């Protein structure tokens, strides 16, 4: 292989991984010297045992600034001194947005495979327009992965969220900023997720998915956004399509649009990576068309251009 040059910055976050690790959040708060955390969590996690000054359960997808304002008011009203966020990428996004305003330390407990907890990427929506920024200061300082919390994730969300993680890894593999570190993480993710998705019955396969999600998030953190993520972002923003579902529909097509996909195929243990990925998604009942996500037929030149070349051969 041809020698390449690269730069690498490792994330300084503290990662705690295991089953039942939610119980360690009070210890982690003590490490931070926090006594009044604001808990960001939906009703599902309301009785999580985290001693919080207040709870805000209103996180929604794509981090609308109005929701951040509401959470910020609760944070200030209760004199909170840190943030504990339990939930998927939407809750993590709100935590990061709050951190951007308050500089409060964050403990994020992810319950999906979005990977946002280990990226400095902050996506926000104002007046229906989503913008994305990279802000090192919003990177959560502590991430507590508790595999037990992911066991309630419905199969449909498990599939789309895991494919979202796979997209981070595949994009890192093809990125101009790829390095031996991102390659190693990406290949692990690509080798693990399709296999683990076929057997969700054990805590071990859930643990494999969650570990892969962590590494995939690190992949996303380490490279700039590529064509697949940009396309998902454009379509998701313009047509309000759900995030991980959009990734799931487009990933086999984005992959097929790459010249050679041999590396991905080898990591997956198949010969035709885009075809195998498409088959896996449809066998697991995942979405395979944008129409089923509520997108109308492409109506403008931008979409025609974006769409051409994205269909598998
Ligand atoms: P989400 O957080 O909206 O969760 C999806 C659904 O699953 C919600 O209804 C949620 O309540 C439910 N859920 C979550 N965990 C559950 C569990 N364990 N059991 C049962 N139900 C559960 O979706 P997501 O795909 O995790 O996150 C999407 C958001 O994250 C988008 O806004 C996206 O832009 C953002 N994101 C950001 C980054 C980044 O680096 N900044 C990376 C990936 C995703």
mmCIF file of C-alpha atoms and ligand atoms in Angstrom:
data_model
loop_
_atom_site.group_PDB
_atom_site.id
_atom_site.type_symbol
_atom_site.label_atom_id
_atom_site.label_comp_id
_atom_site.label_asym_id
_atom_site.label_seq_id
_atom_site.Cartn_x
_atom_site.Cartn_y
_atom_site.Cartn_z
ATOM 1 C CA UNK A 1 0.000 0.000 0.000
ATOM 2 C CA UNK A 2 1.101 3.559 -0.690
ATOM 3 C CA UNK A 3 2.418 5.493 2.295
ATOM 4 C CA UNK A 4 0.056 8.195 3.539
ATOM 5 C CA UNK A 5 0.400 11.162 5.846
ATOM 6 C CA UNK A 6 -2.114 11.777 8.604
ATOM 7 C CA UNK A 7 -2.863 13.744 11.757
ATOM 8 C CA UNK A 8 -4.655 12.186 14.728
ATOM 9 C CA UNK A 9 -6.187 13.742 17.850
ATOM 10 C CA UNK A 10 -7.554 11.253 20.372
ATOM 11 C CA UNK A 11 -10.661 12.204 22.325
ATOM 12 C CA UNK A 12 -9.915 13.087 25.973
ATOM 13 C CA UNK A 13 -13.248 11.695 27.224
ATOM 14 C CA UNK A 14 -13.513 9.234 30.082
ATOM 15 C CA UNK A 15 -15.401 6.115 28.945
ATOM 16 C CA UNK A 16 -17.109 3.709 31.357
ATOM 17 C CA UNK A 17 -18.545 0.579 29.697
ATOM 18 C CA UNK A 18 -20.475 -2.357 31.129
ATOM 19 C CA UNK A 19 -23.835 -3.754 32.215
ATOM 20 C CA UNK A 20 -25.536 -1.911 35.069
ATOM 21 C CA UNK A 21 -23.075 0.977 34.845
ATOM 22 C CA UNK A 22 -25.908 3.511 35.194
ATOM 23 C CA UNK A 23 -25.475 2.888 38.926
ATOM 24 C CA UNK A 24 -21.996 4.436 38.648
ATOM 25 C CA UNK A 25 -23.309 7.843 37.548
ATOM 26 C CA UNK A 26 -23.373 9.212 41.155
ATOM 27 C CA UNK A 27 -19.675 8.232 41.491
ATOM 28 C CA UNK A 28 -18.918 9.967 38.213
ATOM 29 C CA UNK A 29 -20.767 13.082 39.421
ATOM 30 C CA UNK A 30 -18.634 13.024 42.581
ATOM 31 C CA UNK A 31 -15.487 12.851 40.412
ATOM 32 C CA UNK A 32 -16.680 16.047 38.738
ATOM 33 C CA UNK A 33 -17.530 17.653 42.083
ATOM 34 C CA UNK A 34 -21.129 18.109 40.907
ATOM 35 C CA UNK A 35 -24.005 18.072 43.378
ATOM 36 C CA UNK A 36 -26.812 19.579 41.267
ATOM 37 C CA UNK A 37 -26.990 17.880 37.872
ATOM 38 C CA UNK A 38 -29.772 18.613 35.414
ATOM 39 C CA UNK A 39 -31.068 15.237 34.208
ATOM 40 C CA UNK A 40 -31.991 15.170 30.524
ATOM 41 C CA UNK A 41 -34.099 12.071 30.140
ATOM 42 C CA UNK A 42 -37.515 11.058 28.845
ATOM 43 C CA UNK A 43 -40.128 9.507 31.141
ATOM 44 C CA UNK A 44 -38.682 6.073 30.329
ATOM 45 C CA UNK A 45 -35.599 6.881 32.426
ATOM 46 C CA UNK A 46 -37.312 9.136 35.002
ATOM 47 C CA UNK A 47 -36.685 6.630 37.832
ATOM 48 C CA UNK A 48 -33.071 5.995 36.889
ATOM 49 C CA UNK A 49 -31.762 6.677 40.384
ATOM 50 C CA UNK A 50 -29.610 9.656 39.388
ATOM 51 C CA UNK A 51 -29.925 12.279 42.165
ATOM 52 C CA UNK A 52 -30.776 15.328 40.056
ATOM 53 C CA UNK A 53 -31.658 18.942 40.828
ATOM 54 C CA UNK A 54 -34.284 18.764 38.068
ATOM 55 C CA UNK A 55 -35.251 16.728 35.019
ATOM 56 C CA UNK A 56 -36.030 17.913 31.492
ATOM 57 C CA UNK A 57 -37.650 15.358 29.168
ATOM 58 C CA UNK A 58 -38.329 17.404 26.054
ATOM 59 C CA UNK A 59 -35.371 16.514 23.793
ATOM 60 C CA UNK A 60 -36.388 16.076 20.149
ATOM 61 C CA UNK A 61 -34.552 15.192 16.976
ATOM 62 C CA UNK A 62 -32.212 17.715 15.307
ATOM 63 C CA UNK A 63 -31.927 19.880 18.461
ATOM 64 C CA UNK A 64 -34.340 22.776 17.783
ATOM 65 C CA UNK A 65 -33.014 25.955 19.452
ATOM 66 C CA UNK A 66 -36.404 26.601 21.124
ATOM 67 C CA UNK A 67 -36.084 23.302 23.024
ATOM 68 C CA UNK A 68 -32.538 24.220 24.047
ATOM 69 C CA UNK A 69 -33.887 27.546 25.376
ATOM 70 C CA UNK A 70 -36.504 25.705 27.461
ATOM 71 C CA UNK A 71 -33.902 23.314 28.895
ATOM 72 C CA UNK A 72 -31.560 26.232 29.555
ATOM 73 C CA UNK A 73 -34.302 27.949 31.585
ATOM 74 C CA UNK A 74 -34.716 24.793 33.724
ATOM 75 C CA UNK A 75 -30.915 24.527 34.111
ATOM 76 C CA UNK A 76 -30.701 28.118 35.384
ATOM 77 C CA UNK A 77 -33.856 28.050 37.491
ATOM 78 C CA UNK A 78 -32.561 25.058 39.486
ATOM 79 C CA UNK A 79 -28.970 26.264 39.728
ATOM 80 C CA UNK A 80 -27.686 23.143 37.990
ATOM 81 C CA UNK A 81 -23.925 22.584 37.917
ATOM 82 C CA UNK A 82 -23.677 19.691 35.428
ATOM 83 C CA UNK A 83 -25.691 17.708 32.890
ATOM 84 C CA UNK A 84 -26.533 14.011 32.936
ATOM 85 C CA UNK A 85 -28.103 12.956 29.632
ATOM 86 C CA UNK A 86 -29.721 9.534 29.262
ATOM 87 C CA UNK A 87 -31.106 8.754 25.808
ATOM 88 C CA UNK A 88 -30.355 8.543 22.097
ATOM 89 C CA UNK A 89 -28.668 11.042 19.810
ATOM 90 C CA UNK A 90 -31.476 13.571 20.314
ATOM 91 C CA UNK A 91 -30.887 13.737 24.071
ATOM 92 C CA UNK A 92 -27.114 13.820 23.610
ATOM 93 C CA UNK A 93 -27.562 16.653 21.089
ATOM 94 C CA UNK A 94 -29.499 18.690 23.647
ATOM 95 C CA UNK A 95 -26.819 18.025 26.259
ATOM 96 C CA UNK A 96 -24.124 19.317 23.897
ATOM 97 C CA UNK A 97 -26.208 22.375 22.979
ATOM 98 C CA UNK A 98 -26.665 23.163 26.693
ATOM 99 C CA UNK A 99 -22.952 22.708 27.290
ATOM 100 C CA UNK A 100 -22.276 25.232 24.517
ATOM 101 C CA UNK A 101 -24.310 27.804 26.504
ATOM 102 C CA UNK A 102 -23.276 26.908 30.052
ATOM 103 C CA UNK A 103 -19.855 25.200 29.784
ATOM 104 C CA UNK A 104 -21.311 22.683 32.290
ATOM 105 C CA UNK A 105 -19.585 19.285 32.470
ATOM 106 C CA UNK A 106 -21.579 16.466 30.868
ATOM 107 C CA UNK A 107 -22.091 12.803 31.684
ATOM 108 C CA UNK A 108 -23.788 11.163 28.705
ATOM 109 C CA UNK A 109 -25.422 7.741 28.957
ATOM 110 C CA UNK A 110 -26.265 6.722 25.364
ATOM 111 C CA UNK A 111 -29.188 4.376 24.740
ATOM 112 C CA UNK A 112 -28.838 4.079 20.944
ATOM 113 C CA UNK A 113 -25.904 3.626 18.568
ATOM 114 C CA UNK A 114 -25.802 7.206 17.192
ATOM 115 C CA UNK A 115 -22.277 7.870 18.516
ATOM 116 C CA UNK A 116 -22.853 11.603 19.069
ATOM 117 C CA UNK A 117 -21.548 11.280 22.644
ATOM 118 C CA UNK A 118 -17.949 11.035 21.419
ATOM 119 C CA UNK A 119 -18.045 13.680 18.676
ATOM 120 C CA UNK A 120 -17.534 17.449 18.940
ATOM 121 C CA UNK A 121 -20.267 17.878 16.304
ATOM 122 C CA UNK A 122 -23.220 20.032 17.308
ATOM 123 C CA UNK A 123 -26.220 19.975 14.985
ATOM 124 C CA UNK A 124 -28.943 22.546 15.679
ATOM 125 C CA UNK A 125 -32.181 23.561 13.977
ATOM 126 C CA UNK A 126 -33.355 27.160 13.794
ATOM 127 C CA UNK A 127 -36.496 28.116 11.825
ATOM 128 C CA UNK A 128 -36.466 24.661 10.248
ATOM 129 C CA UNK A 129 -32.892 24.996 8.974
ATOM 130 C CA UNK A 130 -30.300 22.615 10.412
ATOM 131 C CA UNK A 131 -26.699 23.701 10.786
ATOM 132 C CA UNK A 132 -23.788 21.655 12.029
ATOM 133 C CA UNK A 133 -20.682 22.954 13.792
ATOM 134 C CA UNK A 134 -17.597 21.333 15.279
ATOM 135 C CA UNK A 135 -16.983 22.708 18.766
ATOM 136 C CA UNK A 136 -14.385 20.890 20.883
ATOM 137 C CA UNK A 137 -15.952 22.379 24.021
ATOM 138 C CA UNK A 138 -19.238 20.454 23.541
ATOM 139 C CA UNK A 139 -17.538 17.064 23.582
ATOM 140 C CA UNK A 140 -18.887 15.274 26.679
ATOM 141 C CA UNK A 141 -16.166 14.652 29.279
ATOM 142 C CA UNK A 142 -17.693 11.417 30.583
ATOM 143 C CA UNK A 143 -19.619 8.725 28.705
ATOM 144 C CA UNK A 144 -21.227 5.875 30.626
ATOM 145 C CA UNK A 145 -22.235 3.026 28.322
ATOM 146 C CA UNK A 146 -24.740 0.710 30.000
ATOM 147 C CA UNK A 147 -25.642 -2.167 27.739
ATOM 148 C CA UNK A 148 -28.704 -2.944 29.899
ATOM 149 C CA UNK A 149 -30.321 0.317 28.739
ATOM 150 C CA UNK A 150 -30.059 -0.693 25.085
ATOM 151 C CA UNK A 151 -32.036 -3.896 25.579
ATOM 152 C CA UNK A 152 -35.342 -2.020 25.373
ATOM 153 C CA UNK A 153 -34.452 -0.459 22.019
ATOM 154 C CA UNK A 154 -37.063 -1.814 19.562
ATOM 155 C CA UNK A 155 -35.667 -3.990 16.767
ATOM 156 C CA UNK A 156 -36.593 -1.419 14.103
ATOM 157 C CA UNK A 157 -34.645 1.365 15.868
ATOM 158 C CA UNK A 158 -31.819 -1.029 16.677
ATOM 159 C CA UNK A 159 -31.388 -1.807 12.982
ATOM 160 C CA UNK A 160 -31.487 1.794 11.760
ATOM 161 C CA UNK A 161 -29.349 3.125 14.605
ATOM 162 C CA UNK A 162 -26.721 0.409 14.065
ATOM 163 C CA UNK A 163 -26.684 1.173 10.323
ATOM 164 C CA UNK A 164 -26.161 4.841 11.240
ATOM 165 C CA UNK A 165 -23.047 3.700 13.167
ATOM 166 C CA UNK A 166 -21.974 1.601 10.187
ATOM 167 C CA UNK A 167 -22.257 4.719 8.017
ATOM 168 C CA UNK A 168 -19.814 6.582 10.314
ATOM 169 C CA UNK A 169 -17.305 3.740 9.942
ATOM 170 C CA UNK A 170 -17.672 3.341 6.180
ATOM 171 C CA UNK A 171 -17.300 7.043 5.635
ATOM 172 C CA UNK A 172 -14.150 7.149 7.792
ATOM 173 C CA UNK A 173 -12.662 4.306 5.783
ATOM 174 C CA UNK A 174 -12.982 6.307 2.549
ATOM 175 C CA UNK A 175 -12.098 9.672 4.059
ATOM 176 C CA UNK A 176 -9.044 11.693 2.991
ATOM 177 C CA UNK A 177 -8.369 11.984 6.753
ATOM 178 C CA UNK A 178 -8.270 8.221 7.282
ATOM 179 C CA UNK A 179 -5.431 7.001 9.514
ATOM 180 C CA UNK A 180 -4.338 3.626 10.899
ATOM 181 C CA UNK A 181 -6.479 4.432 13.952
ATOM 182 C CA UNK A 182 -9.678 5.203 12.019
ATOM 183 C CA UNK A 183 -9.070 2.205 9.729
ATOM 184 C CA UNK A 184 -8.743 -0.151 12.696
ATOM 185 C CA UNK A 185 -11.890 1.208 14.340
ATOM 186 C CA UNK A 186 -13.857 1.243 11.081
ATOM 187 C CA UNK A 187 -12.930 -2.319 10.127
ATOM 188 C CA UNK A 188 -13.916 -3.549 13.592
ATOM 189 C CA UNK A 189 -17.291 -1.790 13.289
ATOM 190 C CA UNK A 190 -17.945 -3.100 9.769
ATOM 191 C CA UNK A 191 -17.023 -6.644 10.841
ATOM 192 C CA UNK A 192 -19.174 -6.507 13.974
ATOM 193 C CA UNK A 193 -22.440 -4.701 13.262
ATOM 194 C CA UNK A 194 -23.919 -6.854 10.453
ATOM 195 C CA UNK A 195 -23.125 -10.037 12.404
ATOM 196 C CA UNK A 196 -24.393 -8.770 15.788
ATOM 197 C CA UNK A 197 -27.615 -7.451 14.220
ATOM 198 C CA UNK A 198 -28.580 -11.005 13.242
ATOM 199 C CA UNK A 199 -28.833 -12.053 16.890
ATOM 200 C CA UNK A 200 -30.197 -9.459 19.263
ATOM 201 C CA UNK A 201 -31.346 -11.981 21.870
ATOM 202 C CA UNK A 202 -28.232 -11.896 24.048
ATOM 203 C CA UNK A 203 -26.706 -9.142 26.129
ATOM 204 C CA UNK A 204 -23.384 -10.055 24.502
ATOM 205 C CA UNK A 205 -24.529 -9.085 21.010
ATOM 206 C CA UNK A 206 -26.040 -5.874 22.432
ATOM 207 C CA UNK A 207 -22.649 -5.211 24.058
ATOM 208 C CA UNK A 208 -20.885 -5.797 20.738
ATOM 209 C CA UNK A 209 -23.220 -3.291 19.068
ATOM 210 C CA UNK A 210 -22.666 -0.700 21.785
ATOM 211 C CA UNK A 211 -18.882 -1.099 21.636
ATOM 212 C CA UNK A 212 -19.074 -0.760 17.862
ATOM 213 C CA UNK A 213 -21.213 2.372 18.249
ATOM 214 C CA UNK A 214 -18.520 3.920 20.464
ATOM 215 C CA UNK A 215 -15.808 3.170 17.899
ATOM 216 C CA UNK A 216 -18.037 4.367 15.053
ATOM 217 C CA UNK A 217 -18.625 7.647 16.892
ATOM 218 C CA UNK A 218 -14.863 8.007 17.196
ATOM 219 C CA UNK A 219 -14.590 7.445 13.439
ATOM 220 C CA UNK A 220 -17.098 10.245 12.813
ATOM 221 C CA UNK A 221 -15.234 12.498 15.252
ATOM 222 C CA UNK A 222 -11.944 11.953 13.439
ATOM 223 C CA UNK A 223 -12.857 12.752 9.829
ATOM 224 C CA UNK A 224 -14.753 15.531 8.121
ATOM 225 C CA UNK A 225 -18.202 14.789 6.810
ATOM 226 C CA UNK A 226 -18.296 12.908 3.538
ATOM 227 C CA UNK A 227 -20.816 12.612 0.737
ATOM 228 C CA UNK A 228 -23.123 10.109 2.424
ATOM 229 C CA UNK A 229 -23.574 12.155 5.605
ATOM 230 C CA UNK A 230 -24.004 15.361 3.594
ATOM 231 C CA UNK A 231 -26.714 13.763 1.471
ATOM 232 C CA UNK A 232 -28.562 12.441 4.547
ATOM 233 C CA UNK A 233 -28.280 15.880 6.121
ATOM 234 C CA UNK A 234 -29.672 17.667 3.018
ATOM 235 C CA UNK A 235 -32.554 15.253 2.530
ATOM 236 C CA UNK A 236 -33.328 14.982 6.239
ATOM 237 C CA UNK A 237 -33.355 18.748 6.636
ATOM 238 C CA UNK A 238 -35.358 19.527 3.519
ATOM 239 C CA UNK A 239 -37.979 16.795 3.894
ATOM 240 C CA UNK A 240 -37.869 16.318 7.689
ATOM 241 C CA UNK A 241 -36.961 12.670 7.297
ATOM 242 C CA UNK A 242 -36.055 10.653 10.388
ATOM 243 C CA UNK A 243 -32.278 10.535 10.970
ATOM 244 C CA UNK A 244 -31.165 6.920 11.328
ATOM 245 C CA UNK A 245 -33.838 5.670 8.907
ATOM 246 C CA UNK A 246 -32.512 8.020 6.197
ATOM 247 C CA UNK A 247 -28.987 6.697 6.764
ATOM 248 C CA UNK A 248 -30.328 3.156 6.510
ATOM 249 C CA UNK A 249 -32.068 3.732 3.183
ATOM 250 C CA UNK A 250 -29.136 5.558 1.620
ATOM 251 C CA UNK A 251 -26.101 3.676 2.902
ATOM 252 C CA UNK A 252 -26.188 0.723 0.452
ATOM 253 C CA UNK A 253 -26.584 3.247 -2.394
ATOM 254 C CA UNK A 254 -23.827 5.545 -1.129
ATOM 255 C CA UNK A 255 -21.573 2.529 -0.770
ATOM 256 C CA UNK A 256 -22.395 1.344 -4.288
ATOM 257 C CA UNK A 257 -21.429 4.784 -5.560
ATOM 258 C CA UNK A 258 -17.834 4.154 -4.402
ATOM 259 C CA UNK A 259 -15.650 2.616 -7.061
ATOM 260 C CA UNK A 260 -14.193 -0.281 -5.106
ATOM 261 C CA UNK A 261 -15.862 -1.636 -2.004
ATOM 262 C CA UNK A 262 -13.582 -4.660 -1.594
ATOM 263 C CA UNK A 263 -12.287 -3.556 1.814
ATOM 264 C CA UNK A 264 -15.808 -3.264 3.185
ATOM 265 C CA UNK A 265 -16.750 -6.608 1.605
ATOM 266 C CA UNK A 266 -13.727 -8.332 3.165
ATOM 267 C CA UNK A 267 -14.550 -6.889 6.594
ATOM 268 C CA UNK A 268 -18.155 -8.074 6.219
ATOM 269 C CA UNK A 269 -17.053 -11.485 4.910
ATOM 270 C CA UNK A 270 -19.068 -11.109 1.685
ATOM 271 C CA UNK A 271 -18.244 -10.525 -1.979
ATOM 272 C CA UNK A 272 -20.757 -7.757 -2.788
ATOM 273 C CA UNK A 273 -20.840 -5.252 0.096
ATOM 274 C CA UNK A 274 -23.639 -2.901 -1.111
ATOM 275 C CA UNK A 275 -25.821 -5.861 -2.116
ATOM 276 C CA UNK A 276 -25.191 -7.710 1.175
ATOM 277 C CA UNK A 277 -25.965 -4.575 3.171
ATOM 278 C CA UNK A 278 -29.190 -3.953 1.249
ATOM 279 C CA UNK A 279 -30.234 -7.597 1.771
ATOM 280 C CA UNK A 280 -29.406 -7.453 5.483
ATOM 281 C CA UNK A 281 -31.507 -4.308 5.969
ATOM 282 C CA UNK A 282 -34.486 -5.721 4.101
ATOM 283 C CA UNK A 283 -34.252 -9.114 5.859
ATOM 284 C CA UNK A 284 -34.292 -7.326 9.222
ATOM 285 C CA UNK A 285 -37.353 -5.312 8.161
ATOM 286 C CA UNK A 286 -35.493 -1.994 7.874
ATOM 287 C CA UNK A 287 -36.560 0.742 5.457
ATOM 288 C CA UNK A 288 -35.256 0.475 1.878
ATOM 289 C CA UNK A 289 -36.906 3.463 0.197
ATOM 290 C CA UNK A 290 -37.142 7.164 0.935
ATOM 291 C CA UNK A 291 -40.779 7.031 -0.120
ATOM 292 C CA UNK A 292 -41.634 4.896 2.900
ATOM 293 C CA UNK A 293 -39.988 7.539 5.111
ATOM 294 C CA UNK A 294 -42.411 10.110 3.732
ATOM 295 C CA UNK A 295 -40.324 11.738 1.021
ATOM 296 C CA UNK A 296 -42.185 12.851 -2.085
ATOM 297 C CA UNK A 297 -40.732 12.108 -5.508
ATOM 298 C CA UNK A 298 -37.627 14.249 -6.086
ATOM 299 C CA UNK A 299 -38.961 17.555 -7.372
ATOM 300 C CA UNK A 300 -36.033 19.779 -8.020
ATOM 301 C CA UNK A 301 -32.750 19.723 -9.817
ATOM 302 C CA UNK A 302 -30.737 19.450 -6.603
ATOM 303 C CA UNK A 303 -32.436 16.214 -5.700
ATOM 304 C CA UNK A 304 -32.161 14.774 -9.180
ATOM 305 C CA UNK A 305 -28.448 15.486 -9.112
ATOM 306 C CA UNK A 306 -28.058 14.089 -5.595
ATOM 307 C CA UNK A 307 -30.047 11.039 -6.455
ATOM 308 C CA UNK A 308 -28.316 10.118 -9.703
ATOM 309 C CA UNK A 309 -25.418 7.818 -9.006
ATOM 310 C CA UNK A 310 -26.761 6.902 -5.585
ATOM 311 C CA UNK A 311 -28.777 3.948 -6.824
ATOM 312 C CA UNK A 312 -26.999 0.602 -6.771
ATOM 313 C CA UNK A 313 -26.147 -0.889 -10.132
HETATM 314 P P1 LIG B 1 -33.290 9.457 19.031
HETATM 315 O O1 LIG B 1 -32.388 9.890 20.104
HETATM 316 O O2 LIG B 1 -34.268 10.453 18.509
HETATM 317 O O3 LIG B 1 -34.047 8.130 19.505
HETATM 318 C C1 LIG B 1 -34.956 7.479 18.621
HETATM 319 C C2 LIG B 1 -36.156 6.942 19.391
HETATM 320 O O4 LIG B 1 -35.757 5.846 20.202
HETATM 321 C C3 LIG B 1 -36.771 7.965 20.347
HETATM 322 O O5 LIG B 1 -38.154 7.835 20.284
HETATM 323 C C4 LIG B 1 -36.230 7.544 21.699
HETATM 324 O O6 LIG B 1 -37.089 7.908 22.760
HETATM 325 C C5 LIG B 1 -36.169 6.044 21.547
HETATM 326 N N1 LIG B 1 -35.161 5.368 22.362
HETATM 327 C C6 LIG B 1 -33.871 5.717 22.498
HETATM 328 N N2 LIG B 1 -33.226 4.810 23.246
HETATM 329 C C7 LIG B 1 -34.139 3.876 23.597
HETATM 330 C C8 LIG B 1 -34.070 2.661 24.359
HETATM 331 N N3 LIG B 1 -32.924 2.217 24.849
HETATM 332 N N4 LIG B 1 -35.193 1.959 24.513
HETATM 333 C C9 LIG B 1 -36.354 2.360 23.952
HETATM 334 N N5 LIG B 1 -36.483 3.477 23.210
HETATM 335 C C10 LIG B 1 -35.380 4.223 23.043
HETATM 336 O O7 LIG B 1 -32.508 8.902 17.753
HETATM 337 P P2 LIG B 1 -30.967 8.681 17.419
HETATM 338 O O8 LIG B 1 -30.953 8.069 16.079
HETATM 339 O O9 LIG B 1 -30.259 8.027 18.534
HETATM 340 O O10 LIG B 1 -30.396 10.163 17.327
HETATM 341 C C11 LIG B 1 -30.741 11.009 16.253
HETATM 342 C C12 LIG B 1 -30.269 12.410 16.512
HETATM 343 O O11 LIG B 1 -28.885 12.399 16.853
HETATM 344 C C13 LIG B 1 -30.407 13.317 15.302
HETATM 345 O O12 LIG B 1 -30.800 14.592 15.711
HETATM 346 C C14 LIG B 1 -29.007 13.331 14.723
HETATM 347 O O13 LIG B 1 -28.749 14.475 13.960
HETATM 348 C C15 LIG B 1 -28.170 13.264 15.968
HETATM 349 N N6 LIG B 1 -26.824 12.688 15.767
HETATM 350 C C16 LIG B 1 -25.762 13.515 15.995
HETATM 351 C C17 LIG B 1 -24.474 13.042 15.841
HETATM 352 C C18 LIG B 1 -23.324 13.947 16.145
HETATM 353 O O14 LIG B 1 -22.178 13.530 16.144
HETATM 354 N N7 LIG B 1 -23.569 15.203 16.423
HETATM 355 C C19 LIG B 1 -24.243 11.697 15.479
HETATM 356 C C20 LIG B 1 -25.349 10.880 15.252
HETATM 357 C C21 LIG B 1 -26.647 11.385 15.424
#
